[in-house]
Amino acid sequence: MVAGHARYVRYIVIAVFTFFVFYFVSSFKYDKVSLPSGFGAGGATTQLGSAGGNGRSEPQQQPIEKPIEEPIEEPKSSEPKKSTQNLANTPLAMTPNDPGWDTDLVGTAPGPRMNATFVTLARNSDVWDIARSIRQVEDRFNKRYNYDWVFLNNEPFDDTFKTVTTSLVSGKTHYGEIAKEHWSFPEWIDQDKAKKVREDMAERKIIYGDSVSYRHMCRFESGFFFRQPLMMNYEYYWRVEPSIELFCDLHYDPFRVMHEGGKKYSFVLSLYEYAETIKTLWDSTKKFMKNHPEHIAENNSLGFISDDGGETYNNCHFWSNFEVGSLNWLRSKAYIDFFESLDQDGGFFYERWGDAPVHSIAAGLMLNKSEIHFFNDIAYYHVPFTHCPTGEETRTRLRCHCNPKENFDWKGYSCTSKFFDVNGMTKPEGWENQKD
């Protein structure tokens, strides 16, 4: 009887203890993790492929609100917003000796953002090649800066392209279709003459010599990409091609380098153009110089593009598949006059003028030497050439994975040494060891 009573008491004690444990657990306070707006049972509020539709928090820069695949119209008088942030509060650190350089390369980078974007001309079939490029750019730089990305195509982008690229870009993505007049033969081109040129180049096995689309691309990149409505929102651009590679970390913002240094054009690789593709380009250039002396800069880089004071073109050019530049310069009267003069001469179709020599000649003649910048520490590859920063210390501190023996800068077919000489610049330590 006593034992049974004791058993009941134990049951009561256990029940009371269980009640208090349950009450304590259910009443315990804990911090909740906030989710981005539009993420949850109600469904996302943004659409993949639309401006900003990547499911991330907003980047710290001025957004643009144009819809995707907006009809391309020639801009009337729209001007991009100026980069008006107070830059003095965040010094631009470019070397280990600069305050703020040795920061942890994670999280959001401090400091202002420029009014800038990446821009890519691509086809739907390029989706996986450009995905590789985006990962390179994001991992080495943009994941900390969240700059926008503009994609341009002469056809509508499909859902796969939009979904893949939007998921990879940390900033906002924008998709534009190129107007037919920017990707076709202008009315003054003799189609039969142009066809014969392509057939002749094909027989001589000149690279892209028989390609119509390549010629449209070169003309578009020379005179129209910077005038697309989506691009009119920006002051600076960084051109990215499919299947490129970046070998080193970037500790600073190249757009700020351009803005604060008064730079208008930049490069990482330079070389000689294939002479058979530009036989009359310099004749057209000299005609332009004669007709528009007002556009020629006093302290220009003529010595980079001509070895005889402008009589002939030495074929040196900046490789334009990488370039960071000023959109306002490309939209200037000087550059537009230059492009339209060349366009009327027809060399994009009667020969095979590339956008690289066109940009390079324009920069060499119309910009002051101080307005062109060489990014030694942006390590870059585009088949078949590599720019691997010269200097072991530079490569080590930037965590580079490129082979310095493959650096093209100081080889005989590169024009970078000439650029240094013309500008009176000291070549990086160790450059002699990378010569042919």
Short mmCIF file of N, CA and C in Angstrom, two decimals, residues 289 291-297 333 337:
data_model
loop_
_atom_site.label_atom_id
_atom_site.label_comp_id
_atom_site.label_asym_id
_atom_site.label_seq_id
_atom_site.Cartn_x
_atom_site.Cartn_y
_atom_site.Cartn_z
N MET A 289 41.53 63.67 -90.37
CA MET A 289 42.40 64.64 -89.68
C MET A 289 42.46 65.96 -90.44
N ASN A 291 40.09 67.13 -92.44
CA ASN A 291 38.79 67.79 -92.39
C ASN A 291 38.41 68.27 -90.99
N HIS A 292 38.99 67.64 -89.95
CA HIS A 292 38.63 67.99 -88.57
C HIS A 292 39.86 68.17 -87.69
N PRO A 293 40.68 69.13 -87.99
CA PRO A 293 41.86 69.36 -87.14
C PRO A 293 41.49 69.75 -85.71
N GLU A 294 40.28 70.27 -85.56
CA GLU A 294 39.84 70.69 -84.22
C GLU A 294 39.68 69.51 -83.26
N HIS A 295 39.58 68.29 -83.79
CA HIS A 295 39.38 67.12 -82.93
C HIS A 295 40.69 66.44 -82.51
N ILE A 296 41.80 66.90 -83.03
CA ILE A 296 43.08 66.26 -82.72
C ILE A 296 43.67 66.89 -81.46
N ALA A 297 43.95 66.04 -80.46
CA ALA A 297 44.48 66.53 -79.18
C ALA A 297 45.91 67.02 -79.35
N LYS A 333 31.17 64.65 -79.92
CA LYS A 333 31.13 65.04 -81.34
C LYS A 333 32.40 64.60 -82.05
N ASP A 337 32.05 62.12 -85.17
CA ASP A 337 32.51 62.61 -86.47
C ASP A 337 33.51 61.63 -87.08
#
